[in-house]
Coordinates of C-alpha atoms in Angstrom, one line a residue:
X1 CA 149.5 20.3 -71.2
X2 CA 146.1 22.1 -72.9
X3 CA 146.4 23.5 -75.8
X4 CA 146.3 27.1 -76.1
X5 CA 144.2 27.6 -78.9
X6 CA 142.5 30.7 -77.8
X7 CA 145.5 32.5 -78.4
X8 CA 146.0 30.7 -82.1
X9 CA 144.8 31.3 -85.5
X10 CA 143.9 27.6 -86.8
X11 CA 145.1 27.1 -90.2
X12 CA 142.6 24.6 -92.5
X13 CA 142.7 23.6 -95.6
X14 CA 142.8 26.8 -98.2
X15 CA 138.9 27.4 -100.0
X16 CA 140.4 28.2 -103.9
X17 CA 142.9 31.4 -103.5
X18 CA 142.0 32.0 -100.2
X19 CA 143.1 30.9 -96.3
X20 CA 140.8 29.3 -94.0
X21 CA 141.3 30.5 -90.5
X22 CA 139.7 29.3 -87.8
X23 CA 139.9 31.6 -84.1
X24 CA 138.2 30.8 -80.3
X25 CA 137.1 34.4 -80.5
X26 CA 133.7 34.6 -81.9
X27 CA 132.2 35.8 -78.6
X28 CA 129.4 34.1 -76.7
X29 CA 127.4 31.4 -79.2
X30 CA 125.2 28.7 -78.5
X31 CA 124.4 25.6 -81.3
X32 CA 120.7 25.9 -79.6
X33 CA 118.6 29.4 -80.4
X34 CA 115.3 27.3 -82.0
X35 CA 115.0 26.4 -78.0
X36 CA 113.1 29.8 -77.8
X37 CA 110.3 28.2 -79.7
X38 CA 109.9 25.7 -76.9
X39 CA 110.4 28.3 -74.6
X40 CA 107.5 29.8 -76.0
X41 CA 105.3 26.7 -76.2
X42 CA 106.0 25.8 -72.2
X43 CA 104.9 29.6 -71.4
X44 CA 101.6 29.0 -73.1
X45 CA 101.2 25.1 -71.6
X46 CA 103.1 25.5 -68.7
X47 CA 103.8 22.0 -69.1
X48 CA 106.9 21.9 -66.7
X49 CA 105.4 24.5 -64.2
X50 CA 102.5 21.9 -63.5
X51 CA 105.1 18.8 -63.8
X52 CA 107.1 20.4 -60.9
X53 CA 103.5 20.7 -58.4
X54 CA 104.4 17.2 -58.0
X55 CA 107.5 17.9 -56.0
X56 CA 108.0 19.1 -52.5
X57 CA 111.2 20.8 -51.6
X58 CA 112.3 20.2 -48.7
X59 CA 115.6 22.8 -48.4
X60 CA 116.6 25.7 -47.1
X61 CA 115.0 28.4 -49.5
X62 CA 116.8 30.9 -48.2
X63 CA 120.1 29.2 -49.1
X64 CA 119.2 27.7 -52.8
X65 CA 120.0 29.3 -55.8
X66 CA 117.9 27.1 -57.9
X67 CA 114.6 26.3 -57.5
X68 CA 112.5 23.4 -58.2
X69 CA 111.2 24.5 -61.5
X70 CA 114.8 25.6 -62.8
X71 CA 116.1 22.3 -62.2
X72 CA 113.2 20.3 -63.5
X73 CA 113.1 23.1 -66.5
X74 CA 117.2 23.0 -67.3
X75 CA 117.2 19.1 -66.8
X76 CA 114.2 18.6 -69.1
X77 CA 114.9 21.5 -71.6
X78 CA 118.3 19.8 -72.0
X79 CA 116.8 16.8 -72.9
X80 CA 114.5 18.5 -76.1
X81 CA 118.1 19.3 -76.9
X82 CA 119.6 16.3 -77.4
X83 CA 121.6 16.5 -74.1
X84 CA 121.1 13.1 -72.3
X85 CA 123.6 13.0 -69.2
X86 CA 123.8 14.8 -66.4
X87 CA 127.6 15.4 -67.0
X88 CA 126.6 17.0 -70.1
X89 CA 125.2 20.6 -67.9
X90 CA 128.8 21.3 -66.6
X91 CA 129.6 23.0 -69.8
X92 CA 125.2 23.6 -70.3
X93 CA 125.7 25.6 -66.8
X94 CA 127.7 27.7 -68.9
X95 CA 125.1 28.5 -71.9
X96 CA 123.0 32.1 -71.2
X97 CA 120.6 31.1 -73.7
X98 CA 119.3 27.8 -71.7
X99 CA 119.7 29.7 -68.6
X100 CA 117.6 32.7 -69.7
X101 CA 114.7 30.3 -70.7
X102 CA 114.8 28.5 -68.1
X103 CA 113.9 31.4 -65.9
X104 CA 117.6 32.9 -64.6
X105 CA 117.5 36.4 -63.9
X106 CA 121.0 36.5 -64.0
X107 CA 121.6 34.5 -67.1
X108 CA 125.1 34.8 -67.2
X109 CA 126.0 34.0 -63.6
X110 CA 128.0 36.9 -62.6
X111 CA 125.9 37.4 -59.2
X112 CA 126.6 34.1 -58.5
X113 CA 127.2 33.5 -54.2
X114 CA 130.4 31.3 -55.1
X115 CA 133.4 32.7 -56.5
X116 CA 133.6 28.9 -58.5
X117 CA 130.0 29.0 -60.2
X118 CA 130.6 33.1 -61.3
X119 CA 129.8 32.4 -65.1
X120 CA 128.1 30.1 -64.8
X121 CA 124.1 30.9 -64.5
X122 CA 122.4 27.7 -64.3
X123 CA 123.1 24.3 -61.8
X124 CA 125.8 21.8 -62.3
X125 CA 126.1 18.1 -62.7
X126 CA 125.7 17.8 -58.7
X127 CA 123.1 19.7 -58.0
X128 CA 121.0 17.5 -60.9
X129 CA 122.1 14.6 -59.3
X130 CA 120.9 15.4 -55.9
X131 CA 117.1 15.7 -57.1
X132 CA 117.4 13.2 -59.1
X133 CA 117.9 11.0 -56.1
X134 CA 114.5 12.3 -54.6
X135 CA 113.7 11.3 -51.4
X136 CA 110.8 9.6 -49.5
X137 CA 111.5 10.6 -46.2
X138 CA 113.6 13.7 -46.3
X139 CA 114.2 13.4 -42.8
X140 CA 116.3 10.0 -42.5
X141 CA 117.2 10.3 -46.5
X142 CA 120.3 12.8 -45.9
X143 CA 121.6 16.3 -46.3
X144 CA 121.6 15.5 -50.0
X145 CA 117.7 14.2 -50.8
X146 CA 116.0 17.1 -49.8
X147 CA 113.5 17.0 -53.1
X148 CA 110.8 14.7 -52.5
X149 CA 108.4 13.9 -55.7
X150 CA 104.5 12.4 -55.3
X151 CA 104.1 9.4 -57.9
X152 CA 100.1 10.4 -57.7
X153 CA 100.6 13.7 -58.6
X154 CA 102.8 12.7 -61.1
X155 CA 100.2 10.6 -62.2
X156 CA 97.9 13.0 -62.1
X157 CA 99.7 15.5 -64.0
X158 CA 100.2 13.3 -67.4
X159 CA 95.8 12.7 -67.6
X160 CA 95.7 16.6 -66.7
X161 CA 98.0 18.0 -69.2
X162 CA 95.8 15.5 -71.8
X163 CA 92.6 16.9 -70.8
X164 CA 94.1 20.6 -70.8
X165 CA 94.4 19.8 -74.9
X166 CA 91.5 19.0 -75.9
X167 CA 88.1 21.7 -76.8
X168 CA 85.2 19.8 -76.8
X169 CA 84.0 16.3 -75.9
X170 CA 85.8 12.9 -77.6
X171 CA 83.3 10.3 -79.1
X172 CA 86.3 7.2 -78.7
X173 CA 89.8 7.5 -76.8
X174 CA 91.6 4.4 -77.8
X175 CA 94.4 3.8 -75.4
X176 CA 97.4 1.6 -76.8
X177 CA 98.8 -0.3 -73.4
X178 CA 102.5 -1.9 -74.1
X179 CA 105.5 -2.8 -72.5
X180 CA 109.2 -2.4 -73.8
X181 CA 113.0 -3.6 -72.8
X182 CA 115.2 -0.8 -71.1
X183 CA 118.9 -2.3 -71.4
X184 CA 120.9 -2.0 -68.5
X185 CA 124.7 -2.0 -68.0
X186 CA 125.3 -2.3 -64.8
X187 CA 124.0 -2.7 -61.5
X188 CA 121.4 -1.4 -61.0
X189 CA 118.1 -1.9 -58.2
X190 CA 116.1 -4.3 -59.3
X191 CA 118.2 -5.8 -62.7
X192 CA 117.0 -8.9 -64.1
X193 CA 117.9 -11.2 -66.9
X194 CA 115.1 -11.3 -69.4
X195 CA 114.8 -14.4 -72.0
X196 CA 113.1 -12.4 -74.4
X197 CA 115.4 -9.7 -75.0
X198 CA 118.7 -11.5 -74.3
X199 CA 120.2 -9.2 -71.3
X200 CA 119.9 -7.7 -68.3
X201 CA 116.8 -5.0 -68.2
X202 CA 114.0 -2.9 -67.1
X203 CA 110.5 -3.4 -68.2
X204 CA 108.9 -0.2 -68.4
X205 CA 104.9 -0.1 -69.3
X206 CA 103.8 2.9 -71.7
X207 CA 100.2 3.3 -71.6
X208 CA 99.2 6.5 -75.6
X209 CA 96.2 8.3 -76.1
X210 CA 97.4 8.8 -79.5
X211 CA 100.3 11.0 -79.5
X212 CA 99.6 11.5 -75.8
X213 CA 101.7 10.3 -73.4
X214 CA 99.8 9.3 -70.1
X215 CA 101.5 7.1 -68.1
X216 CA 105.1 5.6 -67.7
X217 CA 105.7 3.3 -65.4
X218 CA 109.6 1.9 -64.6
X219 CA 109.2 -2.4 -63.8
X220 CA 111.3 -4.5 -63.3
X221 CA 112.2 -7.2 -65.8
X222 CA 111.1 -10.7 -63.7
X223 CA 107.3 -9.1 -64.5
X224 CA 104.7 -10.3 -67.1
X225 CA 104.0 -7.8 -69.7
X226 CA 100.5 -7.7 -68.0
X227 CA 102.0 -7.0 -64.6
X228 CA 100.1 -3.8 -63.0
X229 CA 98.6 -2.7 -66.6
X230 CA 94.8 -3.3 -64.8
X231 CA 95.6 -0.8 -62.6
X232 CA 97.0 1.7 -64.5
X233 CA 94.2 1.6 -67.3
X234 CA 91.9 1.2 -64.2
X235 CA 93.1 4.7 -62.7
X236 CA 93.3 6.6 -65.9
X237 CA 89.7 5.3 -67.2
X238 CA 88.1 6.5 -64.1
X239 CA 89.8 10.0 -64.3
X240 CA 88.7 10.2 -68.2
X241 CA 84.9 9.2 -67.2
X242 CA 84.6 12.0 -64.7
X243 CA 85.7 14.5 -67.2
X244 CA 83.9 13.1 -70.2
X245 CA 81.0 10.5 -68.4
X246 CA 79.8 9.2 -71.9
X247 CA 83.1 9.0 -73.9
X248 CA 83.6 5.5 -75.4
X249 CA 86.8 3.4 -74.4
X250 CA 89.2 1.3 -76.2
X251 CA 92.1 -0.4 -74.7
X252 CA 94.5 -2.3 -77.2
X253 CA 97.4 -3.9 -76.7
X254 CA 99.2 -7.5 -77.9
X255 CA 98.6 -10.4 -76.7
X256 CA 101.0 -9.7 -73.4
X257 CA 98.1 -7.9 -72.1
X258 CA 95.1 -10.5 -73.5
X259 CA 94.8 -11.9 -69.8
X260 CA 91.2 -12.9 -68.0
X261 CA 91.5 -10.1 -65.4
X262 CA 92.1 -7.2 -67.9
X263 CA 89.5 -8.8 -70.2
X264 CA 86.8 -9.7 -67.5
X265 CA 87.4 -5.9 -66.0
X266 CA 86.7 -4.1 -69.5
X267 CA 83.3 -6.4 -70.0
X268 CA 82.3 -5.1 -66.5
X269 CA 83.0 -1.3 -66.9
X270 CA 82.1 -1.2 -70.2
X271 CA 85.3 -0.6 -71.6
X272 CA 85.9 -2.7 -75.0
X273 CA 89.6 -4.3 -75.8
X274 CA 90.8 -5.6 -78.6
X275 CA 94.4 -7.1 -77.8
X276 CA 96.6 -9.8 -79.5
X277 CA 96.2 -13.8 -79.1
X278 CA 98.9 -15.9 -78.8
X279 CA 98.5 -18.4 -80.9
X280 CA 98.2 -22.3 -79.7
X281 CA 97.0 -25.6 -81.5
X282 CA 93.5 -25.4 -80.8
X283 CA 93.5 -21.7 -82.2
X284 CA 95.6 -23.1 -85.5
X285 CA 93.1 -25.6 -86.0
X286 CA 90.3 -23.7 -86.1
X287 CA 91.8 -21.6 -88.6
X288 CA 92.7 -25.1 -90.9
X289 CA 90.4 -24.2 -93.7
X290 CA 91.3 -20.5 -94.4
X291 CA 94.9 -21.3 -93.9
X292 CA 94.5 -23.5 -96.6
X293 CA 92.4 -21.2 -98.8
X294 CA 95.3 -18.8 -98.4
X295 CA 97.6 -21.3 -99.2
X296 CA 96.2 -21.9 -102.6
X297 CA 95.9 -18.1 -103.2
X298 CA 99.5 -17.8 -103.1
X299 CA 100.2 -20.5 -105.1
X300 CA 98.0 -19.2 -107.8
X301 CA 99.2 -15.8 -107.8
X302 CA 103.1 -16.4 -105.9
X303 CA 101.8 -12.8 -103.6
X304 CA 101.0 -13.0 -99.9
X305 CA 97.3 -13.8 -99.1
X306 CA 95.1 -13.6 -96.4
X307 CA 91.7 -15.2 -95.3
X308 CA 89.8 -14.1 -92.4
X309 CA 87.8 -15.8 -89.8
X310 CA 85.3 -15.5 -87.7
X311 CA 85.7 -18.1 -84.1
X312 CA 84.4 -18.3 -80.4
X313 CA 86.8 -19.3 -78.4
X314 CA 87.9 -20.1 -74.7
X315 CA 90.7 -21.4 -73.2
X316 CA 90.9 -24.4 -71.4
X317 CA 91.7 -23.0 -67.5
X318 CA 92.4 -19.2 -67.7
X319 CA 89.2 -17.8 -69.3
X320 CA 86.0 -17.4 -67.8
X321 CA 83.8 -17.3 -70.8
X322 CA 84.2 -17.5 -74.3
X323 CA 84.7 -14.3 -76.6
X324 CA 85.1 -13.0 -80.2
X325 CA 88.7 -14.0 -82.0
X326 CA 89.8 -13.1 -85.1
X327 CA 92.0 -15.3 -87.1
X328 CA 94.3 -14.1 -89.7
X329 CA 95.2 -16.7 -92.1
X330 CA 98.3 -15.5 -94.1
X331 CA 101.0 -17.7 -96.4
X332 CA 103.7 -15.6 -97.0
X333 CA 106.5 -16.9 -99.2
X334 CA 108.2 -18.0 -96.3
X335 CA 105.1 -20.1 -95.4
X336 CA 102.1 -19.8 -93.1
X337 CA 101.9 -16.9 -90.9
X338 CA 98.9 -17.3 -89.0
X339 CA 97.8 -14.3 -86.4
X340 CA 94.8 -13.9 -83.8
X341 CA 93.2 -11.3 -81.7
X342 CA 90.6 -11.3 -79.1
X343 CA 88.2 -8.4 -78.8
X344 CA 84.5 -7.1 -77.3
X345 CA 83.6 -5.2 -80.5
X346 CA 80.7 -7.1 -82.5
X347 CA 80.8 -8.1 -86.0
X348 CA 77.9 -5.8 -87.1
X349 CA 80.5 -2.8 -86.1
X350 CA 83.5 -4.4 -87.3
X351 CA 84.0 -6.6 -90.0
X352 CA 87.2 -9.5 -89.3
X353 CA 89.5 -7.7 -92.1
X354 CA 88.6 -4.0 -91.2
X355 CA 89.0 -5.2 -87.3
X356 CA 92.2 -6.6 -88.1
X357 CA 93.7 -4.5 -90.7
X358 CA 92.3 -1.0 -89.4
X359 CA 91.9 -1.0 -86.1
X360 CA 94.5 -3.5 -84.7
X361 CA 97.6 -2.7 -86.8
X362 CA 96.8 1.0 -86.0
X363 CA 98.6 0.4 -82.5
X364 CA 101.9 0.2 -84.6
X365 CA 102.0 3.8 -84.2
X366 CA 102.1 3.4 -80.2
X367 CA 105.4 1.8 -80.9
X368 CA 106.7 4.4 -82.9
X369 CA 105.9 6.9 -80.0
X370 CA 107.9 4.8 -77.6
X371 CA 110.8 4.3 -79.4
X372 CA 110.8 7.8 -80.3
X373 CA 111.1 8.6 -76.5
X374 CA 113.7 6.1 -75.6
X375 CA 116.1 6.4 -78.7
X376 CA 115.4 10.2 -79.3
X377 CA 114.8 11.6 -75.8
X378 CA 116.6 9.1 -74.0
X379 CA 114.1 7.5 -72.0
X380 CA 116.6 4.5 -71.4
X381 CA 119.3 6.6 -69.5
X382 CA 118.5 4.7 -66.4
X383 CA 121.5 4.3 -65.4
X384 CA 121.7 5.3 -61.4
X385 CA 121.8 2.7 -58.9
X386 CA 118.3 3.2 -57.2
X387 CA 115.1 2.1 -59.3
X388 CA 113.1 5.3 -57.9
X389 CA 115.9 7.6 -59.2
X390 CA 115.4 6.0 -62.4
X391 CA 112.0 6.0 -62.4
X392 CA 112.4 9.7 -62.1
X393 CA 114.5 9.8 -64.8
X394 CA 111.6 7.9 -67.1
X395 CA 109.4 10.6 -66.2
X396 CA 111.4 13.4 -66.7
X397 CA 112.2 12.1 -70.6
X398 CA 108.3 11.2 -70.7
X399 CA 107.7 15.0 -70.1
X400 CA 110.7 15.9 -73.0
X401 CA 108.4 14.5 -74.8
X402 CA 105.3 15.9 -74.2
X403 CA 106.9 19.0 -74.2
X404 CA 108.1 18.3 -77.9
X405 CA 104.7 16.7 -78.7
X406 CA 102.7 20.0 -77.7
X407 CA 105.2 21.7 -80.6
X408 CA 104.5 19.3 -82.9
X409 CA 100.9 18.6 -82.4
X410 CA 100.0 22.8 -82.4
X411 CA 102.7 24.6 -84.2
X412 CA 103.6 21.7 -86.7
X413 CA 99.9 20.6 -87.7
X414 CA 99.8 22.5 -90.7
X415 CA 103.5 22.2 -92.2
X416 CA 105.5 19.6 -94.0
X417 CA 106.6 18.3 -90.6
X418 CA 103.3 17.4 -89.3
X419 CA 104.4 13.8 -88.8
X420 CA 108.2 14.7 -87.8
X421 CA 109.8 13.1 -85.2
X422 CA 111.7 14.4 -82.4
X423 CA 115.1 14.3 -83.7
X424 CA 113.7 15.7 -87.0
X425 CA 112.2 18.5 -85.2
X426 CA 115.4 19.1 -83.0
X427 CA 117.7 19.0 -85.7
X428 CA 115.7 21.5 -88.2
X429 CA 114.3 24.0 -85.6
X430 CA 116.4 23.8 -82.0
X431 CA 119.9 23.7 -83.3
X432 CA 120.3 26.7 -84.5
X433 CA 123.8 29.1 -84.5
X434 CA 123.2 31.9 -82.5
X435 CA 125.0 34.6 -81.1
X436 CA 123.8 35.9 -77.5
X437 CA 124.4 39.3 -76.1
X438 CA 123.5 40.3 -72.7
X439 CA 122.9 44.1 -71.8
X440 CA 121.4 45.2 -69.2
X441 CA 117.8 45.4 -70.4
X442 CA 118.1 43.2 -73.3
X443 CA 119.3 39.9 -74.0
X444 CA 119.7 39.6 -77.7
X445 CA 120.0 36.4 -79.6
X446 CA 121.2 36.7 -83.3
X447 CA 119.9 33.8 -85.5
X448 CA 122.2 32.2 -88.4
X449 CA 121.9 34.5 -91.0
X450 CA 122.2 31.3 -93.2
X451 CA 120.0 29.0 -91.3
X452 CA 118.4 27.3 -94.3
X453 CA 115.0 27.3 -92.5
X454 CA 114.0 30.7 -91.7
X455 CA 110.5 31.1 -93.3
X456 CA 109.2 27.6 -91.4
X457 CA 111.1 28.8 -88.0
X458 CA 108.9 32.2 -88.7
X459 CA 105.6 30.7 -89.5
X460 CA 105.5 28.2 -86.2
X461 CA 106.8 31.0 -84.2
X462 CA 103.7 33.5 -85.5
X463 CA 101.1 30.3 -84.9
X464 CA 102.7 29.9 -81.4
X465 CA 102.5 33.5 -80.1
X466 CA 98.8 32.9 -81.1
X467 CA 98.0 30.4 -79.2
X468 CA 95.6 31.5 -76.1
X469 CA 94.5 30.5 -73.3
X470 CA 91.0 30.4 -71.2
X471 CA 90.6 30.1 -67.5
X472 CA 92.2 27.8 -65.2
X473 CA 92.5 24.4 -67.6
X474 CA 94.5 27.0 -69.5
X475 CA 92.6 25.3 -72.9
X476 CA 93.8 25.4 -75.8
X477 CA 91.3 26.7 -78.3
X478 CA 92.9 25.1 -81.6
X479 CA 91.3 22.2 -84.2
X480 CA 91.3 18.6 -83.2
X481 CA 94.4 16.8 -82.5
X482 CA 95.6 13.8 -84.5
X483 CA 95.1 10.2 -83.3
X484 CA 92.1 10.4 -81.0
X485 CA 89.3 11.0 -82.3
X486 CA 86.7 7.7 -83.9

């Protein structure tokens, strides 16, 4: 039997000389009124909008109440919120707030066809569900897959929204390749026990421009690192070279990635690398000398030391040629800690230190950006049964965070929370208290009077409603953007 504690005053415990009463009467509230500032910023970048021209809808339109865009917008939305399950939009349905941003005319459901979903304005746990099956070939896929999605366009659309962002030409795009463990607990398409990471998992590949997300791909676990990576950076080099013919390219990655294909492909298309080395006993012995000069450093001063070397190397079957590695020698109190990287950049441009230190460690920030998108937008909620559905749910957290990026990189730049992360920037400016009243011309959303951070949530909502836009690439004409530029 429910309680009926709309009916109740809810006695707490007493503040000084007066009650504390607590009463379901407060009218309609959401935790969520800073979502208008990403409402703002996906009316400017249209970020979703172009996300969804990868999907072909193969209903009914005369019967739907919710179209492509909604769903994609309410599913992804949701996500920026903090609101990783589908079950978690039977009671989101309810919220006129999320359903006025996401486009409802009827944001509080009362034209609804149903009787059932009257009050309720946007689409339920089902309906989700159903696109996020997708389909391939609507016609043998069922009443229920009628949404089909292109991977090309989808694609297409992460390089796009990249290109959109930037005003003038790049002199170096560095882009940070790596591959990460997706957990699963169940079973799902394509499972597979992986040594490495001690469980069952996916093996999704992540390939950064900077903060800039452009490509996700969902593998399976009994894969390399390597596996497909060549054509991935392949397909997004060739789109970047026909936008910008002259811009110089840098793929990085560790040594999962330092494999004869990927390296003989960059020295034919002029592309450098610079990716990690596993180190072997040839590689080791090389390094004898500056291991040992380390070695002595540390026993004069008792800190961490490190030498740095200079070697050509090949391997005994896989490589075709020798090539430039770097070797790290470091004694650490816990001993030697030796560390090598292979690269096409000359020793006149980069010195072994600045190579290593500068330009190789940099790529930590890569894995920053991917766990920031799997713990914090819940890009590991791959939890249906078939691998494409969970491919699409990858791609639909991978535009989360773009989404959340694009407020961070333009409204953010300037403020204490330049270098915020998502959760950071969801807990300080979305989750706001917020009262909502609908009218018939207005919908009117009262703020927390005592929502400590009112003059930031003021200042990044005057910098968005400047932001402008110019033609077709819908550009936009702000500074440079952190991470890409030489």
């Amino acid at each position: 039997m429910q309680t009926e504690c709309k009916r109740e005053k809810l006695e707490f415990q007493p503040c000084g000389p007066r009650q504390v009463v607590g009463e379901f009467n407060g009218g309609t509230i959401t935790s969520d009124g800073g979502l208008l500032l990403l409402q703002e910023v996906e009316a400017r970048r249209k970020i979703i909008r172009q996300f969804a021209e990868s999907f072909t809808d193969h209903r009914d339109q005369g019967k739907i109440e919710h179209t492509v865009v909604e769903l994609l917008s309410q599913r992804i939305f949701g996500l920026a919120l903090g609101y990783e399950d589908l079950i978690d939009h039977d009671q989101l349905r309810q919220d006129p707030l999320l359903a006025a941003v996401v486009g409802k005319v009827d944001p509080t459901g009362e034209r609804r066809r149903r009787p059932a979903d009257r009050g309720k304005g946007l689409a339920g746990k089902s309906t989700l569900n159903r696109m996020e099956l997708r389909s391939d070939e609507p016609e043998k896929d069922g009443r229920y897959k009628k949404i089909a999605v292109s991977e090309e366009k989808v694609d297409e659309f992460f390089i796009k929204v990249f290109l959109q962002a930037q005003t003038e030409a790049l002199d170096l795009l560095i882009l940070d390749v790596d591959a990460t463990d997706d957990q699963l607990h169940g079973c799902q398409e394509g499972r597979f026990f992986h040594g490495y990471y001690g469980g069952y998992c996916y093996l999704p590949l992540y390939i950064f421009c900077g903060d800039f997300l452009l490509s996700a791909r969902l593998r399976t676990a009994d894969k390399q690192p390597a596996a497909g990576a060549l054509l991935d950076i392949e397909r997004i080099v060739k789109r970047l070279r026909e936008h910008w013919p002259k811009v110089r390219i840098l793929v990085r990655g560790d040594s999962g990635f330092s494999r004869e294909e990927i390296l003989e492909w960059c020295e034919s298309n002029d592309v450098d690398y610079l990716f990690g080395q596993a180190r072997n006993k040839r590689l080791e012995k090389m390094l004898a000398e500056e291991m040992a000069c380390a070695k002595q450093q540390f026993d004069a001063t008792g800190k961490a030391a490190r030498v740095f070397s200079e070697l050509r190397y090949q391997t005994l079957e896989s490589w075709s040629r020798d090539r430039r590695v770097v070797g790290k020698a470091e004694y650490l109190e816990k001993g030697a800690n030796p560390r090598f990287v292979v690269t096409s950049l000359s020793p006149e441009e980069f010195g072994a230190r600045t190579l290593y230190e500068d330009l190789y460690c940099a790529r930590g920030e890569m894995e920053n950006r991917i766990k920031e998108q799997q713990l914090e937008l819940f890009a590991d909620r791959t939890s249906t049964h078939f691998l494409k559905s969970n491919q699409l749910r990858l791609w639909m957290s991978s535009v989360a965070y773009v989404l959340m990026n694009e407020l961070r990189r333009l409204a953010l730049a300037e403020t204490d929370m330049a270098q915020s992360q998502c959760k950071t920037i969801r807990l300080k400016l979305l989750k706001i208290g917020a009262q909502i009243q609908v009218t018939v011309r207005r919908l009117v959303v009262r703020l927390a009077s005592s929502y400590p951070f009112q003059s930031l949530f003021l200042t990044i909502y005057l910098f968005v409603l400047s932001f402008q836009t110019k033609g077709d690439a819908r550009e936009i004409l702000l500074g440079p953007h952190r991470g890409v530029r030489s």
